[in-house]
CSV table of C-alpha atoms and ligand atoms in Angstrom, one decimal:
chain,number,residue,atom,x,y,z
Y,1,UNK,CA,116.1,-24.5,123.3
Y,2,UNK,CA,113.4,-24.1,126.0
Y,3,UNK,CA,110.6,-26.6,126.1
Y,4,UNK,CA,107.6,-25.9,128.4
Y,5,UNK,CA,105.5,-28.5,130.1
Y,6,UNK,CA,102.6,-28.8,127.7
Y,7,UNK,CA,99.5,-30.1,129.3
Y,8,UNK,CA,97.3,-29.5,126.2
Y,9,UNK,CA,94.6,-32.1,125.5
Y,10,UNK,CA,95.5,-32.4,121.8
Y,11,UNK,CA,97.5,-31.7,119.8
Y,12,UNK,CA,99.7,-32.8,122.7
Y,13,UNK,CA,103.2,-33.5,123.8
Y,14,UNK,CA,105.2,-35.9,121.7
Y,15,UNK,CA,108.4,-37.7,122.7
Y,16,UNK,CA,111.2,-35.2,122.4
Y,17,UNK,CA,113.5,-37.8,120.9
Y,18,UNK,CA,110.9,-38.4,118.1
Y,19,UNK,CA,110.8,-34.7,117.3
Y,20,UNK,CA,114.5,-34.4,117.2
Y,21,UNK,CA,114.8,-37.5,114.9
Y,22,UNK,CA,112.3,-35.9,112.5
Y,23,UNK,CA,114.3,-32.7,112.6
Y,24,UNK,CA,117.6,-34.5,111.9
Y,25,UNK,CA,116.2,-36.6,109.0
Y,26,UNK,CA,114.0,-34.0,107.5
Y,27,UNK,CA,116.0,-32.6,104.6
Y,28,UNK,CA,117.5,-36.0,103.5
Y,29,UNK,CA,115.6,-39.0,104.6
Y,30,UNK,CA,117.6,-42.2,104.6
Y,31,UNK,CA,120.0,-41.0,101.9
Y,32,UNK,CA,117.1,-40.5,99.5
Y,33,UNK,CA,118.0,-36.8,98.9
Y,34,UNK,CA,114.6,-35.7,99.8
Y,35,UNK,CA,112.4,-35.4,102.9
Y,36,UNK,CA,109.9,-38.1,103.7
Y,37,UNK,CA,107.1,-35.6,103.1
Y,38,UNK,CA,108.3,-35.1,99.5
Y,39,UNK,CA,108.6,-38.8,98.8
Y,40,UNK,CA,106.1,-40.8,96.8
Y,41,UNK,CA,103.6,-42.7,98.9
Y,42,UNK,CA,104.3,-45.7,96.6
Y,43,UNK,CA,108.1,-45.3,96.8
Y,44,UNK,CA,110.7,-47.5,98.6
Y,45,UNK,CA,111.4,-45.2,101.5
Y,46,UNK,CA,107.8,-44.4,102.3
Y,47,UNK,CA,106.7,-48.1,101.9
Y,48,UNK,CA,109.1,-49.2,104.6
Y,49,UNK,CA,107.8,-46.5,106.9
Y,50,UNK,CA,104.1,-47.5,106.2
Y,51,UNK,CA,104.8,-51.2,106.7
Y,52,UNK,CA,106.6,-50.6,110.0
Y,53,UNK,CA,103.7,-48.4,111.2
Y,54,UNK,CA,101.3,-51.3,110.6
Y,55,UNK,CA,103.7,-54.0,112.0
Y,56,UNK,CA,104.4,-52.0,115.2
Y,57,UNK,CA,100.7,-51.5,115.8
Y,58,UNK,CA,100.1,-55.2,115.3
Y,59,UNK,CA,102.9,-56.1,117.6
Y,60,UNK,CA,102.0,-53.6,120.4
Y,61,UNK,CA,98.3,-54.7,120.3
Y,62,UNK,CA,99.2,-58.4,119.7
Y,63,UNK,CA,96.6,-58.4,116.9
Y,64,UNK,CA,95.3,-61.6,115.4
Y,65,UNK,CA,95.0,-62.1,111.6
Y,66,UNK,CA,91.3,-61.3,111.7
Y,67,UNK,CA,92.0,-57.6,112.4
Y,68,UNK,CA,93.4,-55.0,110.1
Y,69,UNK,CA,95.2,-51.7,110.9
Y,70,UNK,CA,94.2,-48.7,108.9
Y,71,UNK,CA,95.3,-45.1,108.7
Y,72,UNK,CA,92.4,-42.9,107.7
Y,73,UNK,CA,92.1,-39.2,107.1
Y,74,UNK,CA,89.8,-36.9,109.0
Y,75,UNK,CA,90.6,-37.7,112.5
Y,76,UNK,CA,88.2,-39.3,115.0
Y,77,UNK,CA,85.2,-37.1,114.1
Y,78,UNK,CA,85.1,-38.6,110.6
Y,79,UNK,CA,84.8,-42.1,112.2
Y,80,UNK,CA,81.6,-41.0,114.0
Y,81,UNK,CA,79.5,-41.2,110.8
Y,82,UNK,CA,81.7,-43.8,109.0
Y,83,UNK,CA,81.0,-46.4,111.7
Y,84,UNK,CA,77.2,-46.5,111.3
Y,85,UNK,CA,77.6,-46.0,107.5
Y,86,UNK,CA,79.5,-49.2,107.3
Y,87,UNK,CA,78.3,-51.3,110.2
Y,88,UNK,CA,74.7,-50.3,110.9
Y,89,UNK,CA,72.4,-52.1,108.5
Y,90,UNK,CA,68.9,-50.9,107.6
Y,91,UNK,CA,66.5,-51.9,110.3
Y,92,UNK,CA,69.2,-52.7,112.8
Y,93,UNK,CA,69.9,-50.9,116.0
Y,94,UNK,CA,73.3,-49.8,117.3
Y,95,UNK,CA,73.8,-49.5,121.1
Y,96,UNK,CA,75.8,-46.5,122.4
Y,97,UNK,CA,76.8,-45.6,125.9
Y,98,UNK,CA,76.7,-41.8,126.7
Y,99,UNK,CA,79.5,-40.8,129.0
Y,100,UNK,CA,80.0,-37.2,128.0
Y,101,UNK,CA,80.9,-34.8,125.2
Y,102,UNK,CA,82.7,-37.2,122.9
Y,103,UNK,CA,80.3,-40.1,123.3
Y,104,UNK,CA,77.5,-37.5,122.6
Y,105,UNK,CA,79.1,-36.4,119.3
Y,106,UNK,CA,79.3,-40.1,118.2
Y,107,UNK,CA,75.7,-40.6,119.1
Y,108,UNK,CA,74.6,-37.5,117.3
Y,109,UNK,CA,76.1,-38.7,114.0
Y,110,UNK,CA,74.8,-42.2,114.4
Y,111,UNK,CA,71.3,-41.0,114.9
Y,112,UNK,CA,71.4,-39.2,111.6
Y,113,UNK,CA,72.1,-42.6,109.9
Y,114,UNK,CA,70.1,-45.3,111.7
Y,115,UNK,CA,68.5,-46.6,114.9
Y,116,UNK,CA,70.3,-45.9,118.1
Y,117,UNK,CA,69.7,-47.2,121.5
Y,118,UNK,CA,71.3,-45.4,124.5
Y,119,UNK,CA,72.5,-48.4,126.5
Y,120,UNK,CA,73.4,-46.3,129.5
Y,121,UNK,CA,73.4,-42.6,130.0
Y,122,UNK,CA,75.6,-40.8,132.6
Y,123,UNK,CA,76.7,-38.1,130.2
Y,124,UNK,CA,75.5,-35.2,132.3
Y,125,UNK,CA,76.3,-36.5,135.8
Y,126,UNK,CA,78.7,-34.7,138.1
Y,127,UNK,CA,81.0,-36.0,139.3
Y,128,UNK,CA,81.6,-37.4,136.0
Y,129,UNK,CA,81.9,-41.2,135.2
Y,130,UNK,CA,81.5,-43.9,132.6
Y,131,UNK,CA,78.8,-46.5,132.8
Y,132,UNK,CA,79.3,-49.8,134.7
Y,133,UNK,CA,79.0,-53.0,132.7
Y,134,UNK,CA,76.0,-54.1,134.8
Y,135,UNK,CA,73.9,-51.0,134.0
Y,136,UNK,CA,74.1,-51.5,130.2
Y,137,UNK,CA,70.7,-52.1,128.6
Y,138,UNK,CA,71.7,-53.9,125.4
Y,139,UNK,CA,69.6,-54.5,122.4
Y,140,UNK,CA,69.4,-58.2,121.4
Y,141,UNK,CA,71.0,-58.6,118.0
Y,142,UNK,CA,72.5,-55.0,118.1
Y,143,UNK,CA,74.8,-54.2,115.1
Y,144,UNK,CA,77.4,-53.2,117.7
Y,145,UNK,CA,78.0,-51.5,121.0
Y,146,UNK,CA,79.9,-48.2,121.0
Y,147,UNK,CA,81.8,-46.8,124.0
Y,148,UNK,CA,84.2,-44.0,124.5
Y,149,UNK,CA,87.1,-45.5,126.4
Y,150,UNK,CA,88.3,-42.2,127.8
Y,151,UNK,CA,86.3,-39.0,128.0
Y,152,UNK,CA,89.0,-36.4,127.2
Y,153,UNK,CA,87.0,-33.5,128.4
Y,154,UNK,CA,85.6,-34.7,131.7
Y,155,UNK,CA,88.5,-37.1,132.6
Y,156,UNK,CA,86.5,-40.4,133.0
Y,157,UNK,CA,87.9,-43.6,131.7
Y,158,UNK,CA,86.7,-47.2,131.3
Y,159,UNK,CA,89.1,-49.4,133.4
Y,160,UNK,CA,87.9,-52.6,132.0
Y,161,UNK,CA,85.8,-53.3,128.9
Y,162,UNK,CA,82.4,-54.9,128.7
Y,163,UNK,CA,82.0,-58.4,127.3
Y,164,UNK,CA,79.4,-58.3,124.7
Y,165,UNK,CA,77.8,-60.4,122.1
Y,166,UNK,CA,77.6,-57.5,119.6
Y,167,UNK,CA,80.9,-56.3,118.2
Y,168,UNK,CA,82.4,-53.8,120.6
Y,169,UNK,CA,83.4,-50.4,119.0
Y,170,UNK,CA,85.5,-48.0,121.0
Y,171,UNK,CA,86.6,-44.4,120.5
Y,172,UNK,CA,90.1,-44.6,122.1
Y,173,UNK,CA,91.3,-41.2,120.8
Y,174,UNK,CA,92.8,-40.2,124.1
Y,175,UNK,CA,94.1,-43.4,125.6
Y,176,UNK,CA,95.1,-45.6,122.7
Y,177,UNK,CA,98.4,-47.4,123.3
Y,178,UNK,CA,98.6,-46.0,126.8
Y,179,UNK,CA,97.9,-49.4,128.5
Y,180,UNK,CA,97.9,-53.1,127.6
Y,181,UNK,CA,94.4,-54.5,126.8
Y,182,UNK,CA,92.9,-57.2,124.6
Y,183,UNK,CA,92.4,-55.5,121.3
Y,184,UNK,CA,91.2,-58.7,119.7
Y,185,UNK,CA,88.1,-58.5,121.8
Y,186,UNK,CA,87.0,-55.4,119.8
Y,187,UNK,CA,85.1,-55.2,116.5
Y,188,UNK,CA,86.5,-51.7,115.8
Y,189,UNK,CA,88.8,-49.3,117.6
Y,190,UNK,CA,89.6,-45.8,116.4
Y,191,UNK,CA,91.7,-43.0,117.7
Y,192,UNK,CA,92.5,-39.6,116.4
Y,193,UNK,CA,96.3,-39.4,116.4
Y,194,UNK,CA,96.9,-36.0,118.1
Y,195,UNK,CA,96.4,-37.1,121.7
Y,196,UNK,CA,98.8,-40.0,122.2
Y,197,UNK,CA,100.0,-41.0,118.7
Y,198,UNK,CA,101.3,-38.2,116.5
Y,199,UNK,CA,100.1,-35.1,114.6
Y,200,UNK,CA,96.4,-34.3,114.0
Y,201,UNK,CA,94.3,-35.1,111.0
Y,202,UNK,CA,94.4,-38.9,111.0
Y,203,UNK,CA,92.6,-41.7,112.7
Y,204,UNK,CA,94.2,-45.0,113.6
Y,205,UNK,CA,91.6,-47.7,113.0
Y,206,UNK,CA,91.7,-51.3,114.0
Y,207,UNK,CA,88.9,-53.3,112.5
Y,208,UNK,CA,87.8,-56.9,112.5
Y,209,UNK,CA,87.9,-57.6,108.8
Y,210,UNK,CA,84.6,-59.4,108.4
Y,211,UNK,CA,82.7,-56.4,109.8
Y,212,UNK,CA,83.8,-54.4,106.7
Y,213,UNK,CA,81.6,-56.7,104.5
Y,214,UNK,CA,78.5,-55.2,106.0
Y,215,UNK,CA,78.9,-51.9,104.1
Y,216,UNK,CA,76.1,-51.3,101.6
Y,217,UNK,CA,77.2,-51.6,97.9
Y,218,UNK,CA,76.3,-47.9,97.1
Y,219,UNK,CA,78.5,-46.4,99.8
Y,220,UNK,CA,81.3,-44.4,98.0
Y,221,UNK,CA,84.6,-46.3,97.9
Y,222,UNK,CA,86.5,-43.8,100.0
Y,223,UNK,CA,84.0,-44.2,102.9
Y,224,UNK,CA,84.3,-48.0,102.9
Y,225,UNK,CA,86.5,-49.7,105.4
Y,226,UNK,CA,86.7,-52.5,102.9
Y,227,UNK,CA,88.4,-50.2,100.4
Y,228,UNK,CA,91.1,-49.3,102.9
Y,229,UNK,CA,91.6,-52.8,104.1
Y,230,UNK,CA,92.1,-54.1,100.5
Y,231,UNK,CA,94.5,-51.2,99.7
Y,232,UNK,CA,96.4,-51.4,103.0
Y,233,UNK,CA,95.5,-47.7,103.6
Y,234,UNK,CA,96.9,-46.7,100.2
Y,235,UNK,CA,93.8,-46.4,98.1
Y,236,UNK,CA,94.4,-42.6,98.0
Y,237,UNK,CA,97.4,-40.6,99.0
Y,238,UNK,CA,97.6,-41.3,102.7
Y,239,UNK,CA,98.8,-38.7,105.2
Y,240,UNK,CA,102.3,-39.9,104.8
Y,241,UNK,CA,104.1,-37.5,107.2
Y,242,UNK,CA,101.6,-38.1,109.9
Y,243,UNK,CA,102.1,-41.9,109.5
Y,244,UNK,CA,105.8,-41.4,109.5
Y,245,UNK,CA,105.6,-39.6,112.9
Y,246,UNK,CA,103.2,-42.2,114.2
Y,247,UNK,CA,105.7,-44.9,113.1
Y,248,UNK,CA,108.4,-43.3,115.1
Y,249,UNK,CA,106.1,-42.9,118.1
Y,250,UNK,CA,105.2,-46.6,118.0
Y,251,UNK,CA,108.9,-47.4,117.8
Y,252,UNK,CA,109.4,-45.3,120.9
Y,253,UNK,CA,106.5,-47.1,122.6
Y,254,UNK,CA,108.0,-50.5,121.8
Y,255,UNK,CA,111.4,-49.4,123.2
Y,256,UNK,CA,109.8,-48.1,126.4
Y,257,UNK,CA,107.6,-51.2,126.6
Y,258,UNK,CA,103.8,-50.8,126.9
Y,259,UNK,CA,103.6,-52.3,130.3
Y,260,UNK,CA,106.3,-50.0,131.7
Y,261,UNK,CA,104.7,-47.0,130.0
Y,262,UNK,CA,101.4,-48.0,131.6
Y,263,UNK,CA,103.0,-48.2,135.0
Y,264,UNK,CA,104.5,-44.8,134.4
Y,265,UNK,CA,101.2,-43.4,133.3
Y,266,UNK,CA,99.5,-44.7,136.5
Y,267,UNK,CA,102.3,-43.3,138.7
Y,268,UNK,CA,102.0,-39.9,137.0
Y,269,UNK,CA,98.3,-39.7,137.3
Y,270,UNK,CA,98.5,-41.0,140.9
Y,271,UNK,CA,100.8,-38.2,141.9
Y,272,UNK,CA,98.3,-35.6,140.6
Y,273,UNK,CA,95.3,-37.3,142.2
Y,274,UNK,CA,97.1,-37.5,145.5
Y,275,UNK,CA,97.9,-33.8,145.4
Y,276,UNK,CA,94.2,-33.1,144.7
Y,277,UNK,CA,92.9,-35.4,147.3
Y,278,UNK,CA,95.5,-34.2,149.9
Y,279,UNK,CA,94.0,-30.7,150.0
Y,280,UNK,CA,90.6,-29.1,150.6
Y,281,UNK,CA,91.7,-26.4,148.2
Y,282,UNK,CA,91.2,-28.7,145.2
Y,283,UNK,CA,88.6,-31.2,144.3
Y,284,UNK,CA,88.6,-33.8,141.6
Y,285,UNK,CA,85.7,-33.9,139.1
Y,286,UNK,CA,85.5,-37.6,138.2
Y,287,UNK,CA,84.2,-40.5,140.3
Y,288,UNK,CA,87.2,-42.3,142.0
Y,289,UNK,CA,86.9,-45.6,140.1
Y,290,UNK,CA,86.7,-43.9,136.7
Y,291,UNK,CA,89.5,-41.4,137.1
Y,292,UNK,CA,91.4,-41.0,133.8
Y,293,UNK,CA,95.1,-41.7,133.8
Y,294,UNK,CA,95.3,-39.5,130.7
Y,295,UNK,CA,93.2,-36.4,131.5
Y,296,UNK,CA,93.2,-35.4,135.1
Y,297,UNK,CA,90.4,-32.9,135.9
Y,298,UNK,CA,89.7,-30.9,138.9
Y,299,UNK,CA,88.3,-27.7,140.2
Y,300,UNK,CA,89.5,-25.2,142.8
Y,301,UNK,CA,87.1,-25.1,145.8
Y,302,UNK,CA,87.0,-21.4,145.2
Y,303,UNK,CA,86.3,-21.4,141.5
Y,304,UNK,CA,87.0,-17.6,141.2
Y,305,UNK,CA,90.7,-18.5,141.7
Y,306,UNK,CA,90.8,-20.9,138.7
Y,307,UNK,CA,91.8,-18.3,136.0
Y,308,UNK,CA,94.6,-17.0,138.3
Y,309,UNK,CA,95.7,-20.6,138.9
Y,310,UNK,CA,95.9,-21.2,135.1
Y,311,UNK,CA,97.6,-17.9,134.4
Y,312,UNK,CA,100.2,-18.3,137.2
Y,313,UNK,CA,101.0,-21.8,136.1
Y,314,UNK,CA,101.4,-20.7,132.5
Y,315,UNK,CA,103.9,-18.1,133.7
Y,316,UNK,CA,106.0,-20.9,135.3
Y,317,UNK,CA,106.1,-22.9,132.0
Y,318,UNK,CA,103.1,-25.1,132.9
Y,319,UNK,CA,101.0,-24.5,129.8
Y,320,UNK,CA,97.6,-25.7,128.6
Y,321,UNK,CA,96.0,-26.4,132.0
Y,322,UNK,CA,92.7,-24.6,131.2
Y,323,UNK,CA,89.7,-27.0,131.3
Y,324,UNK,CA,87.8,-27.5,128.1
Y,325,UNK,CA,85.7,-24.4,127.3
Y,326,UNK,CA,82.4,-26.4,127.8
Y,327,UNK,CA,83.2,-27.4,131.4
Y,328,UNK,CA,85.8,-24.9,132.9
Y,329,UNK,CA,88.1,-26.0,135.7
Y,330,UNK,CA,91.6,-27.3,135.4
Y,331,UNK,CA,92.7,-30.2,133.2
Y,332,UNK,CA,96.1,-31.7,133.0
Y,333,UNK,CA,96.4,-34.0,129.9
Y,334,UNK,CA,99.4,-36.3,130.6
Y,335,UNK,CA,99.6,-38.7,127.7
Y,336,UNK,CA,102.4,-41.3,127.2
Y,337,UNK,CA,105.0,-38.7,126.3
Y,338,UNK,CA,104.3,-36.3,129.0
Y,339,UNK,CA,107.4,-36.3,131.4
Y,340,UNK,CA,107.2,-37.1,135.1
Y,341,UNK,CA,109.3,-34.0,135.8
Y,342,UNK,CA,106.3,-31.9,134.5
Y,343,UNK,CA,104.0,-33.7,137.0
Y,344,UNK,CA,106.4,-32.9,139.8
Y,345,UNK,CA,106.6,-29.3,138.7
Y,346,UNK,CA,102.8,-29.1,138.7
Y,347,UNK,CA,102.4,-30.6,142.1
Y,348,UNK,CA,104.9,-28.2,143.6
Y,349,UNK,CA,103.1,-25.3,141.9
Y,350,UNK,CA,99.8,-26.5,143.3
Y,351,UNK,CA,101.2,-26.5,146.8
Y,352,UNK,CA,102.7,-23.1,146.4
Y,353,UNK,CA,99.6,-21.7,144.9
Y,354,UNK,CA,97.5,-23.0,147.8
Y,355,UNK,CA,100.0,-21.5,150.3
Y,356,UNK,CA,99.8,-18.1,148.6
Y,357,UNK,CA,96.0,-18.1,148.0
Y,358,UNK,CA,94.5,-20.5,150.4
W,1,PLP,C1,89.9,-35.4,120.4
W,1,PLP,C2,88.8,-36.5,120.4
W,1,PLP,C3,88.0,-36.7,119.3
W,1,PLP,C4,88.1,-35.9,118.0
W,1,PLP,O1,89.2,-36.0,117.3
W,1,PLP,P1,89.4,-35.2,115.9
W,1,PLP,O2,90.7,-35.7,115.4
W,1,PLP,O3,89.5,-33.7,116.3
W,1,PLP,O4,88.3,-35.5,115.1
W,1,PLP,C5,87.1,-37.7,119.4
W,1,PLP,N1,87.0,-38.5,120.5
W,1,PLP,C6,87.8,-38.3,121.6
W,1,PLP,C7,87.6,-39.2,122.7
W,1,PLP,C8,88.7,-37.3,121.6
W,1,PLP,O5,89.5,-37.1,122.6
């Protein structure tokens, strides 16, 4: 077996021990004589998986009883419209911060459905950043405030979260369960699974249950958070295999410890930022205070060398470093499961590449 260091932004590196466990258990799950992806979503084997996935999430986030954990199909992009469809009443306004591409997509969908106030806009700034709490221009009585906790493409991350009167809604697709934080402070959190949590196609949603009552009666059942809360995410056939993988990933996070994992994440990102800052050959693209621990973005001072940098790195087994097609540059996505050895290999490569091309 030969595994590369996979810096892809998503789908992304998963813990090897989780992949190996899936492989081992695939033909005959827990003595059932069938794989978990062939098992009924209402059967004994899958029910235990589902319940543990919910329980692990509650434990890791120390959720109170006012909040529910949901697994919903369609990834994070489906949540963009579902949030205003459920939470933004007629005549109300929702506040959104614009911090880049992903926030922009959430805003675009919300505008199709109701009144949106842009509470702060730094979406097009370079170097890239997220807004500060003090610059937010909030609407009195807003339905909610939406933020993007980590801009996966530009590499800017909220380091602390604003305290607001309106329910706080966050797209945490690329940093969910990468650090300890007060989840009970939020009205709704959602995260596409494929960055930090498992395979693609599902969103983890944490919602304060009372907010689900806001949905208009005539909203189709499948689009209502209330439906999924009442059915414990089993209203329809849920993405069982993805939830199974997610359950194993949360088991792994519990074993590692969220605090220890966070420390490891800061150390990993810190090594890369030190390599970038320690040389005039490279320059980071995010404002210092907002630098993401999950997606480290930078440019080569000589941008003409970037494609060679990415190609040479790939040849050495450092894959997926190309920046998003909309911004160019280099991006190292280093979620929870990305190993420190891969960071060390990239830092050595960066130094070597500078020696050969600087
Ligand atoms: C990847 C990503 C999304 C989109 O996720 P899909 O599962 O592809 O819909 C949304 N928001 C952020 C911050 C992301 O990183």
